[in-house]
Tab-separated table of C-alpha atoms in Angstrom:
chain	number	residue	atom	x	y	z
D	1432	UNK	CA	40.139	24.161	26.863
D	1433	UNK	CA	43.617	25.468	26.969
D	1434	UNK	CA	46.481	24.183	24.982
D	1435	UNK	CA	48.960	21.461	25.447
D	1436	UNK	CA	51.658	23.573	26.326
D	1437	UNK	CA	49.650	25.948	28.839
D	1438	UNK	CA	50.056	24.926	32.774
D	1439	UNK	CA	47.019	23.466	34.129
D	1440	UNK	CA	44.849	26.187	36.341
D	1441	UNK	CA	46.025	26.485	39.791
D	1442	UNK	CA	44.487	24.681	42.745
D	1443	UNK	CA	41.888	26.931	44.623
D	1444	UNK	CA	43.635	29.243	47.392
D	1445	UNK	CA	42.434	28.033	50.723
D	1446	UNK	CA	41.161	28.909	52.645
D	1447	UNK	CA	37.972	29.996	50.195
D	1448	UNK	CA	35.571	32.870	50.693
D	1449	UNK	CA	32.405	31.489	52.670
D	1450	UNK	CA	30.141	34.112	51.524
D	1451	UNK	CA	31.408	33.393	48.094
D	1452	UNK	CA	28.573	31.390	45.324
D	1453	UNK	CA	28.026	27.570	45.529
D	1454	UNK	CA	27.683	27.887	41.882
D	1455	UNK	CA	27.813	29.988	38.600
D	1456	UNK	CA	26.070	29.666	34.876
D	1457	UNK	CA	28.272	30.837	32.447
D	1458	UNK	CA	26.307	32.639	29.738
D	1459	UNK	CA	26.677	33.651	26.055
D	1460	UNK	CA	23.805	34.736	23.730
D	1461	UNK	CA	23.783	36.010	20.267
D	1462	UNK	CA	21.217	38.208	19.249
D	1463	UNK	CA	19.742	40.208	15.725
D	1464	UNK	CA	20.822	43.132	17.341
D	1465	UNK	CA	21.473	45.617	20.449
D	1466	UNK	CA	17.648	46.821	21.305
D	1467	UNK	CA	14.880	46.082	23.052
D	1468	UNK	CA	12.865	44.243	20.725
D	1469	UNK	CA	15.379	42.269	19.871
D	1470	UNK	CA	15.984	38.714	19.749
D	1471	UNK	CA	18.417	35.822	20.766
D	1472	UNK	CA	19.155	33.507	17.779
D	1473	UNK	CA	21.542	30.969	20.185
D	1474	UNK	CA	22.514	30.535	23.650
D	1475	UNK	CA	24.717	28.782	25.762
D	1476	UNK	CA	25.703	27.822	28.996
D	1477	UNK	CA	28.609	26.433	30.903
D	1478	UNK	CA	27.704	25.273	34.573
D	1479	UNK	CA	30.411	25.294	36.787
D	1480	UNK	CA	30.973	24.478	40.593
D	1481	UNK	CA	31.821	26.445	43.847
D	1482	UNK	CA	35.281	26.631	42.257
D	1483	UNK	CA	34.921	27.275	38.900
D	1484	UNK	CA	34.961	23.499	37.674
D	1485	UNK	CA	33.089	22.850	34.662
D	1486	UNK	CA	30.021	20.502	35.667
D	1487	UNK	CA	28.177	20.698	32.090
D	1488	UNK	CA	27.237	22.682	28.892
D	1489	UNK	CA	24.643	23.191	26.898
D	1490	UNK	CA	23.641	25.248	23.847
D	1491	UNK	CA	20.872	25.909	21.494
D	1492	UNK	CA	20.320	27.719	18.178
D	1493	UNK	CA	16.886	29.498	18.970
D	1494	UNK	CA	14.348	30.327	15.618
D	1495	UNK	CA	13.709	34.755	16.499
D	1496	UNK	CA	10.540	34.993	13.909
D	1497	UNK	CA	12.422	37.303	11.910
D	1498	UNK	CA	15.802	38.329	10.527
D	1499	UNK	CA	18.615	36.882	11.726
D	1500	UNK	CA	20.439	40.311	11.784
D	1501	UNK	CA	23.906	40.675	11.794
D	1502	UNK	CA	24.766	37.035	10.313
D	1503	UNK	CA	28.409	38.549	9.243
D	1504	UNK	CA	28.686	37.843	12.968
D	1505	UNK	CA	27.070	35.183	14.086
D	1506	UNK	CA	26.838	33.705	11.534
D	1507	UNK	CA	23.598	32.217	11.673
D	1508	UNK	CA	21.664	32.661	8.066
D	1509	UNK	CA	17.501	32.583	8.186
D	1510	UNK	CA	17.910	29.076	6.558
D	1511	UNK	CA	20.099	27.956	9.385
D	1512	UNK	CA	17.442	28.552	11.783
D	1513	UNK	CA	14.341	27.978	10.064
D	1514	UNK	CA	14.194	24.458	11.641
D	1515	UNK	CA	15.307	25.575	15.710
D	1516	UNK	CA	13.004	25.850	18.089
D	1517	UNK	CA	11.578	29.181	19.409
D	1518	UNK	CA	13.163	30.800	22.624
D	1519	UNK	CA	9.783	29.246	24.880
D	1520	UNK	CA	10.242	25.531	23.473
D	1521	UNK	CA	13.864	25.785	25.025
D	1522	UNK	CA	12.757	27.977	27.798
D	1523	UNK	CA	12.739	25.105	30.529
D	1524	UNK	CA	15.958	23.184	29.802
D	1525	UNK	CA	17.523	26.845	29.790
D	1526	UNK	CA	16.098	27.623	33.420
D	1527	UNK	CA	17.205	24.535	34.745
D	1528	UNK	CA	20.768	25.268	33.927
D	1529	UNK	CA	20.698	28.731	35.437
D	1530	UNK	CA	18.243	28.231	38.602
D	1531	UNK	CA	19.748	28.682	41.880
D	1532	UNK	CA	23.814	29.976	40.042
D	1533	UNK	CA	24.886	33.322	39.800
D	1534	UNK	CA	25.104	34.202	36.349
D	1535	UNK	CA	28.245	35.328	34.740
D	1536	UNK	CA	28.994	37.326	31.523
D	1537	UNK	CA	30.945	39.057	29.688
D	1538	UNK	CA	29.164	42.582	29.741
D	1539	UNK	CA	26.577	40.686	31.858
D	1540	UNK	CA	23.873	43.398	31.866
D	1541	UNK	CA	23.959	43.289	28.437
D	1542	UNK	CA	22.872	39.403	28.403
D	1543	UNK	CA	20.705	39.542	31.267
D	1544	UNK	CA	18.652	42.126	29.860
D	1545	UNK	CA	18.397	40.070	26.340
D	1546	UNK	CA	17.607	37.050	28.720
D	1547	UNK	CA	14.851	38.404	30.838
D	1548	UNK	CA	12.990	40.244	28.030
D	1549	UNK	CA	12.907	36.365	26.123
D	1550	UNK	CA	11.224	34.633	29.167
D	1551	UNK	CA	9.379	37.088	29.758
D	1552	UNK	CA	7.601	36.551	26.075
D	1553	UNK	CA	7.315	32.979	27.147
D	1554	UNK	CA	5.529	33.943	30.167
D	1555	UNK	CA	8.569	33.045	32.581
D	1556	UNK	CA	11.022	34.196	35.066
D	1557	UNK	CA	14.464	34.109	34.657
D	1558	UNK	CA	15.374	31.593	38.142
D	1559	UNK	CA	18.443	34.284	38.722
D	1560	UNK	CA	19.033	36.425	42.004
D	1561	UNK	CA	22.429	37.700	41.053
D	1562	UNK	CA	24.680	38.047	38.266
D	1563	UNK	CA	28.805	38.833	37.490
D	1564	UNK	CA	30.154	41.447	34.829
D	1565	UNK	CA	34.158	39.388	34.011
D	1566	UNK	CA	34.368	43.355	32.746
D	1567	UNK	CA	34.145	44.595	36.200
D	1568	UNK	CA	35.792	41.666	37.758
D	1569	UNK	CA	38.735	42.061	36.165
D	1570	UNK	CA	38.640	45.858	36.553
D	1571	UNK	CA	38.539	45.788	40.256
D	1572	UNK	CA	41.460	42.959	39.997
D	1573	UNK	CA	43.114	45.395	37.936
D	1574	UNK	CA	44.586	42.739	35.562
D	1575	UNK	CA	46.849	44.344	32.841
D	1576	UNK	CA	44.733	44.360	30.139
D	1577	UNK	CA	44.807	46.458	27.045
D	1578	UNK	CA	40.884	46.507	26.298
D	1579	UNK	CA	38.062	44.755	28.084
D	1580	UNK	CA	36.888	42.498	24.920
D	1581	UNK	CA	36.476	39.021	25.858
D	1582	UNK	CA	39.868	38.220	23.161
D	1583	UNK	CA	41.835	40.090	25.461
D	1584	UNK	CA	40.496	38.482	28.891
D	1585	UNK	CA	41.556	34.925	26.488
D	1586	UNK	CA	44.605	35.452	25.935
D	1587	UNK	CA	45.780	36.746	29.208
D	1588	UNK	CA	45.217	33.197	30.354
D	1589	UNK	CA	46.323	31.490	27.094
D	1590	UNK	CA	42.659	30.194	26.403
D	1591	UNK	CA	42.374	29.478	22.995
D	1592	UNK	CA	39.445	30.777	20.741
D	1593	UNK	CA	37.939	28.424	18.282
D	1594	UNK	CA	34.742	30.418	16.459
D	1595	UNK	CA	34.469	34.095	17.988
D	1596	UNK	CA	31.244	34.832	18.730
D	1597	UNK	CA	29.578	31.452	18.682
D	1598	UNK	CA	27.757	31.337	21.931
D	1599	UNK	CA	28.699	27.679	22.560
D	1600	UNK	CA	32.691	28.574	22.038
D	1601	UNK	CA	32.355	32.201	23.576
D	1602	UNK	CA	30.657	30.716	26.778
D	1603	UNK	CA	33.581	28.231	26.661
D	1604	UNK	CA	36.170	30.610	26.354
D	1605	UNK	CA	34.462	32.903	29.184
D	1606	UNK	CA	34.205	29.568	31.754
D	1607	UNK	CA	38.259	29.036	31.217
D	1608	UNK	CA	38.823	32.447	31.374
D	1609	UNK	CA	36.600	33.090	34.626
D	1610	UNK	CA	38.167	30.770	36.936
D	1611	UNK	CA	41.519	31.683	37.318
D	1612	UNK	CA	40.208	35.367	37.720
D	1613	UNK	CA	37.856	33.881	40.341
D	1614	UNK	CA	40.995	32.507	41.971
D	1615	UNK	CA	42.714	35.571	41.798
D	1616	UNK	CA	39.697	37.441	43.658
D	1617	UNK	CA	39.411	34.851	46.530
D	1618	UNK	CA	43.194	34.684	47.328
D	1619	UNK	CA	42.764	38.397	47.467
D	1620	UNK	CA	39.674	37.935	50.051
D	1621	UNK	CA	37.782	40.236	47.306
D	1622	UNK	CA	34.051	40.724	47.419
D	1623	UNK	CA	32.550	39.450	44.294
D	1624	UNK	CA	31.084	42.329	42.521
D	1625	UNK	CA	27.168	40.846	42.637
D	1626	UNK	CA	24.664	42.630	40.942
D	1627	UNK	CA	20.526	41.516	41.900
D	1628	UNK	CA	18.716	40.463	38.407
D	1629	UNK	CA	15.384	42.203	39.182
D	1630	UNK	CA	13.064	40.154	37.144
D	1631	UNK	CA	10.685	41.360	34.276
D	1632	UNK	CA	6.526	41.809	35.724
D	1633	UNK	CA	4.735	43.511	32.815
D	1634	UNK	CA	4.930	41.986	28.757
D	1635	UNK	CA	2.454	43.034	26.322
D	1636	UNK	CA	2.115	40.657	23.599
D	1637	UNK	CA	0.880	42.844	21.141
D	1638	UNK	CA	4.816	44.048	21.154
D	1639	UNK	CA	4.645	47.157	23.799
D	1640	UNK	CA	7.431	47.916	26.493
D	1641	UNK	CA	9.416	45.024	28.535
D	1642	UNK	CA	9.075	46.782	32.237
D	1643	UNK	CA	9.903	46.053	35.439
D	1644	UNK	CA	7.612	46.330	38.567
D	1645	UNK	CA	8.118	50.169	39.210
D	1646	UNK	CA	10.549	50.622	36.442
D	1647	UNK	CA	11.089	53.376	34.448
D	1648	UNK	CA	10.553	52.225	30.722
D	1649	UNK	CA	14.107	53.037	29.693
D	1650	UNK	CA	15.797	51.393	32.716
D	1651	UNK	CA	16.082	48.065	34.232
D	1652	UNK	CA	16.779	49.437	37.989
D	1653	UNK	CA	14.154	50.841	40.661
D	1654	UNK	CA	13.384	54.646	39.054
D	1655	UNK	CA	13.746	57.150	41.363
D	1656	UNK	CA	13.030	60.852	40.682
D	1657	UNK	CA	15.744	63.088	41.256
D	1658	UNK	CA	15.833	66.670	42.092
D	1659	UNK	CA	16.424	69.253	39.225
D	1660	UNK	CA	20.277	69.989	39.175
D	1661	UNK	CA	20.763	73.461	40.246
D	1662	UNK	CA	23.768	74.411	38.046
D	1663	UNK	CA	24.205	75.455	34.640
D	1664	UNK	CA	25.824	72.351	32.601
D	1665	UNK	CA	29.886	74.003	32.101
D	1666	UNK	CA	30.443	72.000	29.133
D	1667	UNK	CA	32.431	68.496	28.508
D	1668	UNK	CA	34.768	66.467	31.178
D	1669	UNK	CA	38.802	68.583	29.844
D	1670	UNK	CA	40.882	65.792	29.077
D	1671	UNK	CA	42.723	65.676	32.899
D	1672	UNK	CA	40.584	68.218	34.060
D	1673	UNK	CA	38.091	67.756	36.919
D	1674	UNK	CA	34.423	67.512	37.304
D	1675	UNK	CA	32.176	70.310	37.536
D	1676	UNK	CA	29.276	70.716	39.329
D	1677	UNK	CA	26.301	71.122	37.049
D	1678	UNK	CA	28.405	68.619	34.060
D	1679	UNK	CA	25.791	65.767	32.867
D	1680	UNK	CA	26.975	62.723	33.765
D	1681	UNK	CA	25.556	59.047	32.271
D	1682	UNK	CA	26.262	55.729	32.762
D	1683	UNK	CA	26.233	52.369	31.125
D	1684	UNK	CA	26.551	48.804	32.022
D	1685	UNK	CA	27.188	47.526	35.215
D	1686	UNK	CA	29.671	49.040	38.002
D	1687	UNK	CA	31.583	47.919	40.732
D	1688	UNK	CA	29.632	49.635	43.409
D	1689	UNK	CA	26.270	49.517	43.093
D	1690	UNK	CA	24.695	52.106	40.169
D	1691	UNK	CA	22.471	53.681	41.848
D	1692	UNK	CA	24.991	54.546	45.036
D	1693	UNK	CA	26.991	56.013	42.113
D	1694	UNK	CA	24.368	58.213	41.154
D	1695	UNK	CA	23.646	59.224	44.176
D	1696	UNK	CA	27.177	60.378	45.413
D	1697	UNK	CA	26.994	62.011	41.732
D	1698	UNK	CA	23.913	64.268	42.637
D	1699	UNK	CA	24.742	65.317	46.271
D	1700	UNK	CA	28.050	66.732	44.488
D	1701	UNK	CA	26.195	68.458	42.193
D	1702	UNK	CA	26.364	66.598	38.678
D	1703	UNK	CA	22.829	66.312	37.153
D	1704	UNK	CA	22.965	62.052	36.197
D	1705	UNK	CA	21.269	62.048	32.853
D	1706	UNK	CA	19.797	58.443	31.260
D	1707	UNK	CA	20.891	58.931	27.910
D	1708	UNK	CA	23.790	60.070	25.990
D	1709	UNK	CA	22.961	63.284	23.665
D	1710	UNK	CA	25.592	66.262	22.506
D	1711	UNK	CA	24.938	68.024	25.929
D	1712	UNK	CA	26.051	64.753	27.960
D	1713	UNK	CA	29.552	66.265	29.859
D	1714	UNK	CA	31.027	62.468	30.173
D	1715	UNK	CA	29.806	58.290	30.287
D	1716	UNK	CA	30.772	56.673	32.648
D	1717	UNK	CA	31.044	52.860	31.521
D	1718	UNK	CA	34.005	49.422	32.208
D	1719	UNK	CA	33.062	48.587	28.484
D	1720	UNK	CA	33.847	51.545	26.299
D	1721	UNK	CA	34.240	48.549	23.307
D	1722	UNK	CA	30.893	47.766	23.536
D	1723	UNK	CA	27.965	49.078	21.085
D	1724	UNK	CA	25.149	49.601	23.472
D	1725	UNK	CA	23.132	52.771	22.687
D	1726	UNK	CA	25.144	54.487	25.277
D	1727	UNK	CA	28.167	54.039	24.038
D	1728	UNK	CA	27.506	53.913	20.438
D	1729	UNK	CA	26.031	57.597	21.051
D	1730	UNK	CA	29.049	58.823	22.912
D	1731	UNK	CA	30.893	57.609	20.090
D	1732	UNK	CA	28.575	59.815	17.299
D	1733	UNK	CA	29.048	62.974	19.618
D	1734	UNK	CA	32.649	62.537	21.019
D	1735	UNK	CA	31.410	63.217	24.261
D	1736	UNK	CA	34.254	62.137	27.165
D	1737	UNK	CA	34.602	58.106	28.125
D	1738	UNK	CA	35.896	57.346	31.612
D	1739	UNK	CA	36.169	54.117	33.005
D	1740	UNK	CA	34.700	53.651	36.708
D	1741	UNK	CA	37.116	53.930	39.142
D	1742	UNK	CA	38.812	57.334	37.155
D	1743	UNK	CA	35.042	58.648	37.838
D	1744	UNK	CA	34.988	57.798	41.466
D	1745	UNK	CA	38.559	59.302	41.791
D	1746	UNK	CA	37.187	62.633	39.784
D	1747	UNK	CA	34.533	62.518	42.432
D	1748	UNK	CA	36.298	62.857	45.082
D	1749	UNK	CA	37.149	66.385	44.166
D	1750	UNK	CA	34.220	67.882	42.131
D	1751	UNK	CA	34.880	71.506	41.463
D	1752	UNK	CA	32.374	74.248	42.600
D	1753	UNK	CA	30.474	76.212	39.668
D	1754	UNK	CA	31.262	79.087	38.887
D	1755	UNK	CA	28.488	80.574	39.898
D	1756	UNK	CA	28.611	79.213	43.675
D	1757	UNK	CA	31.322	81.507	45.797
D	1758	UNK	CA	33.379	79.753	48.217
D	1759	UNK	CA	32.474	79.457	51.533
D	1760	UNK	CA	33.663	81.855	54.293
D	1761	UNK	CA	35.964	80.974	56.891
D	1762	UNK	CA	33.110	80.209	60.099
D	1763	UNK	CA	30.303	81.241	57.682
């Protein structure tokens, strides 16, 4: 809700995007941590319309069968949830709320992933095709923001935040937030930057590996073996400088343009795409430098080189020879 003195949100530009969503799940999640074994301890969800009209909400502290993790955040204690149900006794009312929407989130790979690897323990699919980053919304909108934390996206629109990082609020916050940056995209005629939630085949029970149906364990996208980079690694992305063929280049979260079509364009110029972050890694590419995925968190520990995604496809538009490759000859 936004306050008293803050205009209402614009009317929708017309004429509106056909090939735009009929509808969209807002989603927040808090979780005992950032990995793969971990678990969501509340969720919520704001439906909206074609538009961006709220429809409904709904939320839900969720019992994880173990610590509560970070409660100085979330603030949920083990006593507060001892009494919620578990993630599969909520599983249903939380499927019909997303089915047939495009989800949207703030860092939306993030809850996805958290998402998927819960119904998949309940023996479910998520009933998502598609989801929306508001990180890489706004990026491509290029709305003058100082950071990408969800705060910052608030108060650019004057929407008020009650209790930071409650999902129920947080969800809230995002729904306000989202529509007049929807409005801003279809006035603009902007394709929606629509990522496909591939959805989670193999669970073991005992505790093994979430995985995806030809997945490599530590991804969440189609693995494809890439050829051997042919050039020496020449060190870390210069502050300014260019890239260089042979550098090590990672990624995290989602893009724009599709990740894999960056990875590609990063090979054929001769960058060897790595899928982790270590003191070799040249730069990481991510829209959400604030966040404390393992990526990031492990760029932070090494001070390797953060670019944002549309510095990286401007640096790859001009990716410097090695040093080792001469250039080539006039009619050679």
């Amino acid at each position: 809700m936004l306050d008293d003195h803050t205009e209402p949100p614009p009317l929708p530009p017309s004429p509106w995007p056909t090939a735009y969503p009929d509808g969209y799940a807002v989603v927040d999640v808090e979780t005992t941590g950032l990995g793969r074994d971990d678990r969501i301890v509340s969720a919520a969800v704001y439906r909206l319309d074609a538009h961006g009209h709220v429809q409904d909400q709904w939320y839900s502290p969720v019992n994880p069968q173990r610590d509560p993790g970070p409660v100085w955040i979330h603030g949920l204690t083990s006593d507060a949830l001892a009494d919620a149900p578990l993630f599969a006794e909520v599983a249903d009312q939380l499927a019909e709320r997303l089915s047939g929407r495009v989800l949207v989130a703030h860092n939306a790979v993030f809850d996805w992933s958290m998402l998927a690897r819960e119904f998949a323990r309940a023996d479910r699919s998520v009933p998502v095709e598609h989801r929306l980053c508001t990180i890489v919304l706004s990026k491509e909108l290029r709305l003058p923001l100082a950071n990408h934390k969800l705060e910052t996206l608030a108060a650019h629109y004057g929407v008020v935040q009650r209790r930071a990082h409650h999902a129920l609020d947080d969800a809230r916050v995002l729904a306000e937030a989202f529509r007049p940056t929807l409005y801003l995209a279809a006035a603009a005629g902007m394709r929606l930057p629509l990522h496909a939630c591939r959805p989670l085949t193999e669970w073991s029970p005992a505790g093994g590996p979430l995985r995806a149906a030809g997945y490599a364990p530590t991804s969440w996208r189609n693995h494809r073996k890439r050829p051997p980079c042919p050039f020496p690694n020449p060190g870390r992305l210069a502050p300014g400088g260019p890239l260089v063929q042979g550098m090590r280049v990672a990624f995290s979260g989602d893009t724009g343009v599709d990740r894999e079509l960056l990875e590609d364009r990063a090979t054929e110029a001769g960058l060897h795409v790595a899928s982790s972050v270590s003191r070799l890694t040249s730069v990481l590419v991510t829209n959400d430098p604030d966040s404390a995925t393992g990526k990031v968190v492990s760029a932070r520990r090494f001070g390797t080189p953060v670019v944002d995604e549309a510095r990286f496809r401007e640096l790859l538009v001009a990716v410097e020879r090695a040093p080792s490759v001469p250039e080539p000859r006039d009619g050679g």
